[in-house]
Amino acid sequence: MSEFDLIVIGSGPGGYVAAIRAAQLGLKTAIVEKEKALGGTCLRIGCIPSKALLNSSHHFAFAKHEAAAHGVVIGEVKLDLPTLLKRKDKTVSQLTGGVAFLMKKNGVTVYQGEGRITAAGKVGVKAADGKTADLQAKHIILATGSVPIDLPNMPVDGQTSVTSTEALSFDRVPAKMVVIGGGAIGLELGSVWARLGTEVTVVEFLPRIAPGFDLELATELQKSLTKEGLKFYLETRVNDIQIKDGKATVNATAKDGKPVTLEADKVLVAVGRKAALGSAVADELGLALDERQRVKVDAHFQTNLPGIYAIGDVIAGPMLAHKAEEEGIACVERIAGKAGHVNYEVIPGVIYTHPEVASVGLSEDQAKEKGIAVNVGKFPFRANGRALASDSADGFVKLVADAKTDRLLGAHIICATASELIAEAVSVMEFGGSSEDLARTVHAHPTLSEAVKEAALAVEKRAIHA
Ligand code: NAI
């Protein structure tokens, strides 16, 4: 029996960050991971490989459609898909290897195998080769993440109908792909394959894409993606997928009740993800779950079982790597007697298409629903010099400020680098700052970030370049 202060089950951004913080705080820490590589969904089959594909496919589309306008003469542009995929895999292995290095550097013991809490403070580990280990600790954190939702009428065979995992590694560019679900996964991966030449059709049940984001951003994003070649069926519900001889037929129903039938070589099912506890906790322990099978926790990430905590996608809240990381740190700091805390009001969300969309805090509509009077400042990138000089004139910044106090309540950005620009608004909100604070902050010229300042000025209707 190996003894630790803390055992973390799951090595995604929630789990591995928690393990590092625990080691920093002097806790003897172990991490258990069932996959060969550390890093979880995000590093292995999520955020990182999809960003690598988005980057490569963006270069391909640039070379094909935009380089000539810059006076860059390339000639015939051809796709070398194996090289593109190899680069993606290399990025993933660099990062998963990096996590292994961080574990070593911080003195965290890594156990490869399936971890299972069998009794209070006891974790059994079973490796794929049958080897077992018995571990013991006062504290155990469940950070087992999530998996794609599978629906009985939308069977995933991993070949013709696929999840995001398989859509990261198609061995050829499909001629036609139907994407079910207009959320972050469907739009990012739909975008990748559309840029590489696939005819992509997104079928979304709601009257809009990018649920959870400000509607104006979603509408603008849909316009840009349509220019990129994606087709959209909104207010259309997929009923089932039929697969025959490697081809798929997607049967759906439009809002007016008319049937919609789409043929495809690949169908990406991206209708959401669900908590994935698997067999990490023995049934007889009676771990409490909520109505969506997520682990129930209190404000300190404590489950109903003493000494067992849970963080990240396996508990309630947005399924985002950075949310899991912050929870991991807060949970460990609480265990170590410190005042760890997560500010759920200020968690940015991003979709990494081109342009990117990024949001934090309240949208105008959400503020209205809460009965908060707001002032809104908006600034378009077509009035920003750097954006015009860099082919980034699509999009805008929209800031939402409390009408009484001017406190910044939300920021919504659509532009080429929205994922980076949102960080400034996040900081201002974290400090409880106002739109005035942002408006009076000096921004380097020429930068896209000036549009954030201008939107802040626009809250009081005094934008300079609008
Ligand atoms: P999602 O929940 O964001 O979107 C799924 C969409 O599918 C919804 O708009 C829903 O209305 C639609 N849908 C469901 N059933 C349908 C049907 N029968 N017919 C047509 N449409 C249907 O889920 P997604 O994109 O799979 O992402 C899962 C999770 O992963 C999310 O929590 C997301 O935030 C996270 N994620 C975040 C990323 C990022 O931050 N960039 C990237 C990838 C995933």
Short mmCIF file of C-alpha atoms and ligand atoms in Angstrom, two decimals:
data_model
loop_
_atom_site.label_atom_id
_atom_site.label_comp_id
_atom_site.label_asym_id
_atom_site.label_seq_id
_atom_site.Cartn_x
_atom_site.Cartn_y
_atom_site.Cartn_z
CA MET A 1 0.00 0.00 0.00
CA SER A 2 1.53 3.34 -1.11
CA GLU A 3 0.48 6.28 1.00
CA PHE A 4 -0.10 9.85 -0.18
CA ASP A 5 -1.67 13.05 1.12
CA LEU A 6 -3.64 13.44 -2.12
CA ILE A 7 -4.58 11.18 -5.02
CA VAL A 8 -5.95 12.81 -8.17
CA ILE A 9 -7.91 10.58 -10.55
CA GLY A 10 -7.70 11.93 -14.09
CA SER A 11 -4.86 13.94 -15.65
CA GLY A 12 -6.71 16.51 -17.78
CA PRO A 13 -6.17 20.24 -17.18
CA GLY A 14 -8.24 19.97 -13.98
CA GLY A 15 -6.39 16.97 -12.56
CA TYR A 16 -2.80 17.69 -13.55
CA VAL A 17 -2.98 21.35 -12.49
CA ALA A 18 -4.46 20.27 -9.13
CA ALA A 19 -1.58 17.80 -8.71
CA ILE A 20 1.06 20.46 -9.43
CA ARG A 21 -0.53 22.95 -7.01
CA ALA A 22 -0.73 20.23 -4.34
CA ALA A 23 2.96 19.43 -4.79
CA GLN A 24 3.78 23.15 -4.52
CA LEU A 25 1.91 23.22 -1.21
CA GLY A 26 3.95 20.32 0.10
CA LEU A 27 1.36 17.54 -0.26
CA LYS A 28 2.68 14.11 -1.22
CA THR A 29 0.67 13.63 -4.40
CA ALA A 30 -0.17 10.85 -6.86
CA ILE A 31 -2.08 11.10 -10.13
CA VAL A 32 -3.85 8.18 -11.78
CA GLU A 33 -4.54 8.16 -15.53
CA LYS A 34 -6.06 5.34 -17.57
CA GLU A 35 -4.72 6.56 -20.94
CA LYS A 36 -1.07 6.14 -21.90
CA ALA A 37 -0.54 9.89 -22.35
CA LEU A 38 -1.29 12.48 -19.69
CA GLY A 39 -3.30 15.62 -20.46
CA GLY A 40 -6.88 14.37 -20.77
CA THR A 41 -9.38 15.21 -23.49
CA CYS A 42 -8.06 18.77 -23.88
CA LEU A 43 -4.49 17.89 -24.74
CA ARG A 44 -5.00 14.55 -26.47
CA ILE A 45 -8.28 14.76 -28.38
CA GLY A 46 -9.79 18.21 -27.77
CA CYS A 47 -8.58 21.78 -27.46
CA ILE A 48 -4.99 21.26 -28.59
CA PRO A 49 -5.29 19.00 -31.66
CA SER A 50 -8.29 21.02 -32.88
CA LYS A 51 -6.27 24.23 -32.56
CA ALA A 52 -3.41 22.65 -34.52
CA LEU A 53 -5.85 21.69 -37.30
CA LEU A 54 -7.48 25.12 -37.25
CA ASN A 55 -4.07 26.74 -37.62
CA SER A 56 -2.93 24.51 -40.50
CA SER A 57 -6.24 24.71 -42.36
CA HIS A 58 -6.20 28.50 -41.95
CA HIS A 59 -2.78 28.64 -43.63
CA PHE A 60 -4.07 26.41 -46.43
CA ALA A 61 -7.13 28.62 -47.00
CA PHE A 62 -4.92 31.73 -46.88
CA ALA A 63 -2.50 30.33 -49.45
CA LYS A 64 -5.38 29.32 -51.68
CA HIS A 65 -7.69 32.31 -51.48
CA GLU A 66 -5.94 35.31 -49.93
CA ALA A 67 -2.20 35.24 -50.59
CA ALA A 68 -2.55 36.62 -54.13
CA ALA A 69 -4.20 39.82 -52.85
CA HIS A 70 -1.06 40.42 -50.76
CA GLY A 71 1.10 40.07 -53.84
CA VAL A 72 2.29 36.68 -52.64
CA VAL A 73 2.34 34.42 -55.68
CA ILE A 74 2.30 30.77 -54.66
CA GLY A 75 1.14 28.87 -57.73
CA GLU A 76 -0.87 25.70 -57.37
CA VAL A 77 -1.74 25.08 -53.74
CA LYS A 78 -1.97 21.41 -52.79
CA LEU A 79 -2.88 19.74 -49.55
CA ASP A 80 -0.57 17.18 -47.94
CA LEU A 81 -3.00 15.79 -45.37
CA PRO A 82 -0.60 13.22 -43.80
CA THR A 83 1.90 16.01 -43.04
CA LEU A 84 -0.85 18.24 -41.66
CA LEU A 85 -2.02 15.42 -39.35
CA LYS A 86 1.54 14.55 -38.35
CA ARG A 87 2.14 18.14 -37.25
CA LYS A 88 -1.02 18.00 -35.15
CA ASP A 89 0.10 14.73 -33.54
CA LYS A 90 3.54 16.21 -32.84
CA THR A 91 1.98 19.20 -31.09
CA VAL A 92 -0.10 16.83 -28.96
CA SER A 93 2.86 14.65 -28.01
CA GLN A 94 4.98 17.71 -27.16
CA LEU A 95 2.31 18.85 -24.74
CA THR A 96 1.42 15.49 -23.22
CA GLY A 97 5.15 14.86 -22.78
CA GLY A 98 5.35 18.30 -21.18
CA VAL A 99 2.77 17.29 -18.59
CA ALA A 100 4.74 14.11 -17.80
CA PHE A 101 7.83 16.30 -17.33
CA LEU A 102 5.91 18.64 -15.02
CA MET A 103 4.76 15.68 -12.90
CA LYS A 104 8.35 14.51 -12.54
CA LYS A 105 9.68 17.98 -11.83
CA ASN A 106 7.08 18.51 -9.09
CA GLY A 107 7.57 15.08 -7.55
CA VAL A 108 4.06 13.85 -8.39
CA THR A 109 3.90 10.04 -8.71
CA VAL A 110 2.11 8.95 -11.87
CA TYR A 111 0.14 5.69 -11.97
CA GLN A 112 -0.97 4.54 -15.39
CA GLY A 113 -4.16 2.54 -15.16
CA GLU A 114 -7.80 2.77 -14.23
CA GLY A 115 -8.27 4.24 -10.75
CA ARG A 116 -11.18 3.17 -8.56
CA ILE A 117 -12.08 4.35 -5.09
CA THR A 118 -12.95 1.16 -3.26
CA ALA A 119 -13.35 2.51 0.27
CA ALA A 120 -12.77 5.74 2.19
CA GLY A 121 -9.20 6.85 1.38
CA LYS A 122 -8.43 3.81 -0.76
CA VAL A 123 -7.78 3.76 -4.51
CA GLY A 124 -7.07 0.65 -6.54
CA VAL A 125 -5.24 1.07 -9.85
CA LYS A 126 -5.50 -1.48 -12.62
CA ALA A 127 -3.24 -1.08 -15.65
CA ALA A 128 -4.10 -2.36 -19.14
CA ASP A 129 -1.43 -5.08 -18.75
CA GLY A 130 -3.19 -6.37 -15.62
CA LYS A 131 -0.72 -4.87 -13.11
CA THR A 132 -2.38 -3.46 -10.01
CA ALA A 133 -1.46 -0.99 -7.28
CA ASP A 134 -3.16 -0.14 -3.99
CA LEU A 135 -2.95 3.47 -2.90
CA GLN A 136 -4.12 5.28 0.17
CA ALA A 137 -4.68 8.98 0.87
CA LYS A 138 -6.61 11.27 3.17
CA HIS A 139 -7.83 13.28 0.20
CA ILE A 140 -8.93 12.14 -3.26
CA ILE A 141 -9.93 14.40 -6.16
CA LEU A 142 -12.11 13.08 -8.97
CA ALA A 143 -11.17 14.83 -12.20
CA THR A 144 -12.45 12.26 -14.67
CA GLY A 145 -13.86 14.72 -17.22
CA SER A 146 -16.51 14.16 -19.87
CA VAL A 147 -17.26 12.22 -23.07
CA PRO A 148 -19.37 13.04 -26.13
CA ILE A 149 -23.12 12.51 -25.70
CA ASP A 150 -24.25 9.48 -27.70
CA LEU A 151 -27.88 9.29 -28.72
CA PRO A 152 -29.56 5.98 -29.62
CA ASN A 153 -30.92 7.39 -32.89
CA MET A 154 -27.52 8.78 -33.88
CA PRO A 155 -25.24 5.75 -33.67
CA VAL A 156 -21.53 6.50 -33.92
CA ASP A 157 -19.62 3.77 -35.76
CA GLY A 158 -16.32 5.67 -35.68
CA GLN A 159 -16.01 5.49 -39.47
CA THR A 160 -18.93 7.17 -41.20
CA SER A 161 -20.61 8.70 -38.18
CA VAL A 162 -18.03 10.05 -35.78
CA THR A 163 -17.36 12.08 -32.66
CA SER A 164 -14.86 14.92 -32.39
CA THR A 165 -12.12 12.35 -31.67
CA GLU A 166 -12.28 10.69 -35.10
CA ALA A 167 -12.91 14.02 -36.86
CA LEU A 168 -9.40 15.07 -35.79
CA SER A 169 -7.82 12.37 -37.93
CA PHE A 170 -9.76 11.62 -41.16
CA ASP A 171 -7.29 9.96 -43.52
CA ARG A 172 -8.72 11.83 -46.51
CA VAL A 173 -10.75 14.99 -46.99
CA PRO A 174 -14.40 13.92 -47.07
CA ALA A 175 -16.42 15.18 -50.04
CA LYS A 176 -19.48 15.88 -47.89
CA MET A 177 -19.85 16.13 -44.14
CA VAL A 178 -22.93 16.80 -42.06
CA VAL A 179 -22.28 18.28 -38.64
CA ILE A 180 -25.02 17.72 -36.10
CA GLY A 181 -24.91 20.55 -33.56
CA GLY A 182 -23.84 24.17 -34.04
CA GLY A 183 -21.83 24.43 -30.79
CA ALA A 184 -18.09 24.99 -30.36
CA ILE A 185 -17.08 21.49 -31.49
CA GLY A 186 -19.30 21.39 -34.58
CA LEU A 187 -18.25 24.86 -35.72
CA GLU A 188 -14.50 24.44 -35.12
CA LEU A 189 -14.18 21.04 -36.77
CA GLY A 190 -16.74 21.93 -39.47
CA SER A 191 -14.56 24.92 -40.25
CA VAL A 192 -11.37 22.85 -40.44
CA TRP A 193 -12.75 20.42 -43.03
CA ALA A 194 -14.59 23.13 -45.00
CA ARG A 195 -11.26 24.98 -45.42
CA LEU A 196 -9.63 21.77 -46.62
CA GLY A 197 -12.31 21.27 -49.28
CA THR A 198 -15.23 19.40 -47.69
CA GLU A 199 -18.79 20.52 -48.38
CA VAL A 200 -19.95 21.01 -44.78
CA THR A 201 -23.58 21.33 -43.68
CA VAL A 202 -24.37 22.16 -40.05
CA VAL A 203 -27.75 21.10 -38.72
CA GLU A 204 -28.75 22.91 -35.52
CA PHE A 205 -31.91 22.43 -33.53
CA LEU A 206 -31.98 26.00 -32.16
CA PRO A 207 -32.77 29.11 -34.27
CA ARG A 208 -29.11 30.17 -33.90
CA ILE A 209 -25.61 28.74 -33.74
CA ALA A 210 -23.13 29.07 -30.83
CA PRO A 211 -25.62 28.65 -27.99
CA GLY A 212 -24.57 30.48 -24.83
CA PHE A 213 -22.88 33.32 -26.74
CA ASP A 214 -24.38 36.77 -27.35
CA LEU A 215 -26.85 36.47 -30.25
CA GLU A 216 -25.28 39.31 -32.24
CA LEU A 217 -21.91 37.50 -32.13
CA ALA A 218 -23.55 34.26 -33.25
CA THR A 219 -25.29 35.97 -36.18
CA GLU A 220 -22.04 37.63 -37.29
CA LEU A 221 -20.15 34.35 -36.92
CA GLN A 222 -22.70 32.52 -39.05
CA LYS A 223 -22.21 35.14 -41.80
CA SER A 224 -18.44 34.62 -41.75
CA LEU A 225 -18.70 30.83 -41.72
CA THR A 226 -21.16 30.96 -44.61
CA LYS A 227 -18.52 32.94 -46.54
CA GLU A 228 -16.05 30.17 -45.66
CA GLY A 229 -18.41 27.71 -47.35
CA LEU A 230 -20.40 26.18 -44.49
CA LYS A 231 -24.13 25.70 -45.01
CA PHE A 232 -26.59 25.92 -42.14
CA TYR A 233 -29.96 24.39 -41.38
CA LEU A 234 -31.26 26.12 -38.25
CA GLU A 235 -34.37 25.16 -36.30
CA THR A 236 -33.88 21.70 -37.74
CA ARG A 237 -33.87 18.64 -35.53
CA VAL A 238 -31.98 15.53 -36.56
CA ASN A 239 -34.14 12.45 -36.04
CA ASP A 240 -31.75 9.71 -37.05
CA ILE A 241 -28.73 8.66 -39.06
CA GLN A 242 -28.84 5.71 -41.45
CA ILE A 243 -25.52 4.21 -42.56
CA LYS A 244 -25.14 1.98 -45.59
CA ASP A 245 -22.00 1.02 -47.52
CA GLY A 246 -19.93 3.72 -45.83
CA LYS A 247 -22.38 6.52 -46.70
CA ALA A 248 -24.74 8.24 -44.31
CA THR A 249 -28.23 9.63 -44.66
CA VAL A 250 -29.21 12.17 -42.02
CA ASN A 251 -32.95 12.48 -41.53
CA ALA A 252 -34.11 15.71 -39.95
CA THR A 253 -37.24 17.79 -39.55
CA ALA A 254 -37.37 21.53 -40.20
CA LYS A 255 -39.40 23.94 -38.05
CA ASP A 256 -42.34 23.85 -40.47
CA GLY A 257 -42.46 20.06 -40.13
CA LYS A 258 -40.96 19.41 -43.56
CA PRO A 259 -38.44 16.56 -43.76
CA VAL A 260 -34.80 17.41 -44.51
CA THR A 261 -32.66 14.60 -45.88
CA LEU A 262 -28.91 15.02 -46.20
CA GLU A 263 -26.42 12.57 -47.71
CA ALA A 264 -22.82 12.56 -46.47
CA ASP A 265 -19.53 10.65 -46.41
CA LYS A 266 -19.03 11.64 -42.78
CA VAL A 267 -21.41 12.75 -40.06
CA LEU A 268 -19.94 14.51 -37.05
CA VAL A 269 -22.20 14.13 -34.03
CA ALA A 270 -21.46 17.14 -31.81
CA VAL A 271 -24.58 17.47 -29.69
CA GLY A 272 -22.81 18.10 -26.39
CA ARG A 273 -20.77 16.23 -23.80
CA LYS A 274 -21.67 14.46 -20.56
CA ALA A 275 -19.88 13.88 -17.27
CA ALA A 276 -17.74 10.73 -17.31
CA LEU A 277 -17.23 9.20 -13.90
CA GLY A 278 -16.97 5.66 -15.31
CA SER A 279 -16.18 3.17 -12.59
CA ALA A 280 -13.97 5.56 -10.60
CA VAL A 281 -16.09 5.18 -7.45
CA ALA A 282 -17.43 1.84 -6.18
CA ASP A 283 -21.26 1.88 -6.25
CA GLU A 284 -21.62 0.77 -2.65
CA LEU A 285 -19.98 4.01 -1.44
CA GLY A 286 -23.10 5.92 -2.53
CA LEU A 287 -21.54 8.95 -4.24
CA ALA A 288 -24.30 11.51 -4.81
CA LEU A 289 -24.94 12.57 -8.44
CA ASP A 290 -27.29 15.23 -9.80
CA GLU A 291 -30.08 14.79 -12.36
CA ARG A 292 -27.53 14.90 -15.20
CA GLN A 293 -25.28 12.27 -13.63
CA ARG A 294 -22.70 14.89 -12.60
CA VAL A 295 -20.98 14.56 -9.24
CA LYS A 296 -22.65 16.78 -6.64
CA VAL A 297 -20.25 19.02 -4.72
CA ASP A 298 -20.49 21.87 -2.23
CA ALA A 299 -18.80 25.26 -2.62
CA HIS A 300 -15.46 23.66 -1.67
CA PHE A 301 -15.74 20.82 -4.20
CA GLN A 302 -16.44 18.32 -1.40
CA THR A 303 -18.74 15.45 -2.44
CA ASN A 304 -21.15 13.77 -0.02
CA LEU A 305 -18.30 11.36 0.85
CA PRO A 306 -15.72 12.67 3.35
CA GLY A 307 -12.27 13.25 1.83
CA ILE A 308 -13.54 12.86 -1.75
CA TYR A 309 -13.70 15.97 -3.96
CA ALA A 310 -14.61 16.53 -7.61
CA ILE A 311 -13.69 19.22 -10.15
CA GLY A 312 -13.98 20.03 -13.87
CA ASP A 313 -16.35 18.51 -16.44
CA VAL A 314 -17.52 15.79 -14.03
CA ILE A 315 -19.31 18.45 -11.91
CA ALA A 316 -21.80 21.17 -12.93
CA GLY A 317 -20.78 24.26 -14.90
CA PRO A 318 -19.26 25.04 -18.29
CA MET A 319 -17.15 22.20 -19.69
CA LEU A 320 -14.02 24.26 -20.19
CA ALA A 321 -10.39 23.44 -19.49
CA HIS A 322 -9.72 26.75 -17.75
CA LYS A 323 -12.73 26.31 -15.47
CA ALA A 324 -11.41 22.87 -14.48
CA GLU A 325 -7.93 24.28 -13.82
CA GLU A 326 -9.22 27.00 -11.52
CA GLU A 327 -11.38 24.48 -9.67
CA GLY A 328 -8.39 22.16 -9.27
CA ILE A 329 -6.32 24.94 -7.74
CA ALA A 330 -9.12 26.18 -5.47
CA CYS A 331 -9.94 22.64 -4.31
CA VAL A 332 -6.33 21.85 -3.41
CA GLU A 333 -5.82 25.19 -1.68
CA ARG A 334 -8.91 24.49 0.47
CA ILE A 335 -7.52 21.05 1.32
CA ALA A 336 -4.25 22.74 2.36
CA GLY A 337 -6.13 25.18 4.59
CA LYS A 338 -5.88 28.14 2.23
CA ALA A 339 -8.69 30.30 0.80
CA GLY A 340 -8.99 28.94 -2.76
CA HIS A 341 -11.88 30.39 -4.72
CA VAL A 342 -13.28 30.40 -8.28
CA ASN A 343 -15.06 33.48 -9.62
CA TYR A 344 -17.73 31.87 -11.79
CA GLU A 345 -18.99 35.28 -12.94
CA VAL A 346 -15.82 35.81 -14.94
CA ILE A 347 -15.11 32.67 -16.97
CA PRO A 348 -14.41 33.45 -20.62
CA GLY A 349 -15.72 31.21 -23.40
CA VAL A 350 -14.19 31.05 -26.87
CA ILE A 351 -14.92 29.47 -30.24
CA TYR A 352 -11.70 29.30 -32.27
CA THR A 353 -13.12 29.70 -35.76
CA HIS A 354 -12.07 32.54 -38.06
CA PRO A 355 -13.06 35.04 -36.88
CA GLU A 356 -12.96 33.83 -33.29
CA VAL A 357 -15.74 34.64 -30.86
CA ALA A 358 -15.05 35.25 -27.19
CA SER A 359 -17.36 36.20 -24.39
CA VAL A 360 -17.23 36.84 -20.69
CA GLY A 361 -19.89 37.84 -18.18
CA LEU A 362 -23.39 39.00 -19.01
CA SER A 363 -24.78 39.63 -22.47
CA GLU A 364 -27.16 42.56 -22.96
CA ASP A 365 -30.14 40.15 -22.94
CA GLN A 366 -28.96 38.33 -19.80
CA ALA A 367 -28.57 41.68 -17.99
CA LYS A 368 -32.12 42.62 -19.02
CA GLU A 369 -33.45 39.25 -17.80
CA LYS A 370 -31.83 39.98 -14.43
CA GLY A 371 -33.45 43.43 -14.38
CA ILE A 372 -30.10 45.25 -14.54
CA ALA A 373 -30.16 48.51 -16.52
CA VAL A 374 -27.08 48.59 -18.75
CA ASN A 375 -25.23 50.79 -21.19
CA VAL A 376 -23.74 49.07 -24.21
CA GLY A 377 -20.67 50.22 -26.12
CA LYS A 378 -19.92 48.75 -29.52
CA PHE A 379 -17.04 49.28 -31.91
CA PRO A 380 -16.46 47.66 -35.33
CA PHE A 381 -13.04 46.40 -36.43
CA ARG A 382 -13.54 48.00 -39.86
CA ALA A 383 -12.80 51.32 -38.10
CA ASN A 384 -9.55 49.96 -36.61
CA GLY A 385 -6.36 50.65 -38.56
CA ARG A 386 -4.49 47.51 -37.59
CA ALA A 387 -7.50 45.36 -38.45
CA LEU A 388 -7.71 46.90 -41.94
CA ALA A 389 -3.99 46.43 -42.48
CA SER A 390 -4.22 42.76 -41.44
CA ASP A 391 -7.33 41.52 -43.26
CA SER A 392 -9.16 41.45 -39.93
CA ALA A 393 -11.88 44.03 -40.50
CA ASP A 394 -14.76 41.62 -39.79
CA GLY A 395 -16.34 41.74 -36.37
CA PHE A 396 -16.83 44.05 -33.43
CA VAL A 397 -16.40 44.50 -29.69
CA LYS A 398 -19.47 44.88 -27.53
CA LEU A 399 -19.17 45.86 -23.87
CA VAL A 400 -21.97 45.78 -21.33
CA ALA A 401 -21.71 48.11 -18.32
CA ASP A 402 -24.02 48.68 -15.37
CA ALA A 403 -25.98 51.88 -16.15
CA LYS A 404 -25.83 53.05 -12.51
CA THR A 405 -22.28 52.18 -11.48
CA ASP A 406 -20.52 51.75 -14.86
CA ARG A 407 -19.09 48.45 -13.57
CA LEU A 408 -18.12 46.25 -16.52
CA LEU A 409 -20.55 43.31 -16.57
CA GLY A 410 -19.73 41.63 -19.86
CA ALA A 411 -17.55 41.68 -22.97
CA HIS A 412 -18.34 40.07 -26.31
CA ILE A 413 -15.82 40.08 -29.12
CA ILE A 414 -15.81 38.66 -32.62
CA CYS A 415 -12.56 39.12 -34.53
CA ALA A 416 -9.45 37.28 -35.68
CA THR A 417 -7.86 37.31 -32.20
CA ALA A 418 -10.90 37.54 -29.91
CA SER A 419 -9.48 34.74 -27.71
CA GLU A 420 -6.55 36.99 -26.79
CA LEU A 421 -8.44 40.30 -26.61
CA ILE A 422 -11.00 38.95 -24.15
CA ALA A 423 -8.28 38.61 -21.47
CA GLU A 424 -8.18 42.37 -20.93
CA ALA A 425 -11.90 42.54 -20.22
CA VAL A 426 -11.60 39.48 -17.95
CA SER A 427 -8.93 41.26 -15.89
CA VAL A 428 -10.94 44.46 -15.61
CA MET A 429 -13.99 42.47 -14.50
CA GLU A 430 -11.94 40.45 -12.02
CA PHE A 431 -10.85 43.72 -10.41
CA GLY A 432 -14.45 44.99 -10.40
CA GLY A 433 -13.43 47.70 -12.87
CA SER A 434 -15.63 50.00 -14.94
CA SER A 435 -15.91 50.79 -18.63
CA GLU A 436 -14.30 54.12 -17.70
CA ASP A 437 -11.23 52.23 -16.41
CA LEU A 438 -10.89 50.50 -19.77
CA ALA A 439 -11.60 53.67 -21.72
CA ARG A 440 -8.83 55.57 -19.91
CA THR A 441 -6.23 52.81 -20.26
CA VAL A 442 -3.56 53.54 -22.86
CA HIS A 443 -3.57 50.95 -25.64
CA ALA A 444 -0.68 50.59 -28.07
CA HIS A 445 -1.32 51.89 -31.58
CA PRO A 446 -1.91 50.31 -33.97
CA THR A 447 -3.41 47.21 -32.34
CA LEU A 448 -6.69 45.34 -32.48
CA SER A 449 -6.93 45.96 -28.73
CA GLU A 450 -7.71 49.61 -29.46
CA ALA A 451 -11.17 48.42 -30.52
CA VAL A 452 -11.74 47.27 -26.92
CA LYS A 453 -10.83 50.73 -25.66
CA GLU A 454 -13.06 52.35 -28.30
CA ALA A 455 -15.99 50.11 -27.30
CA ALA A 456 -15.41 51.25 -23.71
CA LEU A 457 -15.49 54.85 -24.89
CA ALA A 458 -18.68 54.03 -26.84
CA VAL A 459 -20.41 53.07 -23.57
CA GLU A 460 -20.59 56.84 -22.93
CA LYS A 461 -21.03 57.54 -26.66
CA ARG A 462 -17.58 59.07 -27.08
CA ALA A 463 -15.73 56.62 -29.33
CA ILE A 464 -13.17 58.56 -31.35
CA HIS A 465 -12.94 56.60 -34.60
CA ALA A 466 -16.53 55.44 -35.04
P1 NAI B 1 -22.81 22.25 -27.36
O1 NAI B 1 -23.72 21.86 -26.26
O2 NAI B 1 -22.02 23.48 -27.28
O3 NAI B 1 -23.64 22.30 -28.73
C1 NAI B 1 -24.43 21.21 -29.19
C2 NAI B 1 -25.51 21.72 -30.11
O4 NAI B 1 -26.21 20.61 -30.65
C3 NAI B 1 -26.56 22.59 -29.40
O5 NAI B 1 -26.60 23.84 -30.06
C4 NAI B 1 -27.85 21.79 -29.57
O6 NAI B 1 -28.97 22.62 -29.77
C5 NAI B 1 -27.57 20.95 -30.82
N1 NAI B 1 -28.35 19.74 -30.94
C6 NAI B 1 -28.61 18.81 -29.96
N2 NAI B 1 -29.39 17.82 -30.45
C7 NAI B 1 -29.64 18.10 -31.77
C8 NAI B 1 -30.40 17.46 -32.81
N3 NAI B 1 -31.04 16.30 -32.61
N4 NAI B 1 -30.45 18.05 -34.03
C9 NAI B 1 -29.78 19.22 -34.24
N5 NAI B 1 -29.07 19.85 -33.30
C10 NAI B 1 -28.99 19.31 -32.07
O7 NAI B 1 -21.89 20.95 -27.56
P2 NAI B 1 -20.52 20.66 -28.29
O8 NAI B 1 -20.23 21.61 -29.39
O9 NAI B 1 -20.59 19.21 -28.60
O10 NAI B 1 -19.46 20.93 -27.15
C11 NAI B 1 -19.49 20.16 -25.96
C12 NAI B 1 -18.82 20.86 -24.81
O11 NAI B 1 -17.45 21.00 -25.05
C13 NAI B 1 -19.40 22.23 -24.58
O12 NAI B 1 -19.62 22.39 -23.21
C14 NAI B 1 -18.33 23.16 -25.06
O13 NAI B 1 -18.30 24.36 -24.31
C15 NAI B 1 -17.06 22.36 -24.84
N6 NAI B 1 -16.09 22.74 -25.84
C16 NAI B 1 -15.53 23.97 -25.80
C17 NAI B 1 -14.67 24.39 -26.77
C18 NAI B 1 -14.09 25.73 -26.70
O14 NAI B 1 -14.10 26.33 -25.64
N7 NAI B 1 -13.59 26.28 -27.79
C19 NAI B 1 -14.31 23.55 -27.91
C20 NAI B 1 -14.97 22.30 -27.87
C21 NAI B 1 -15.81 21.93 -26.87
#
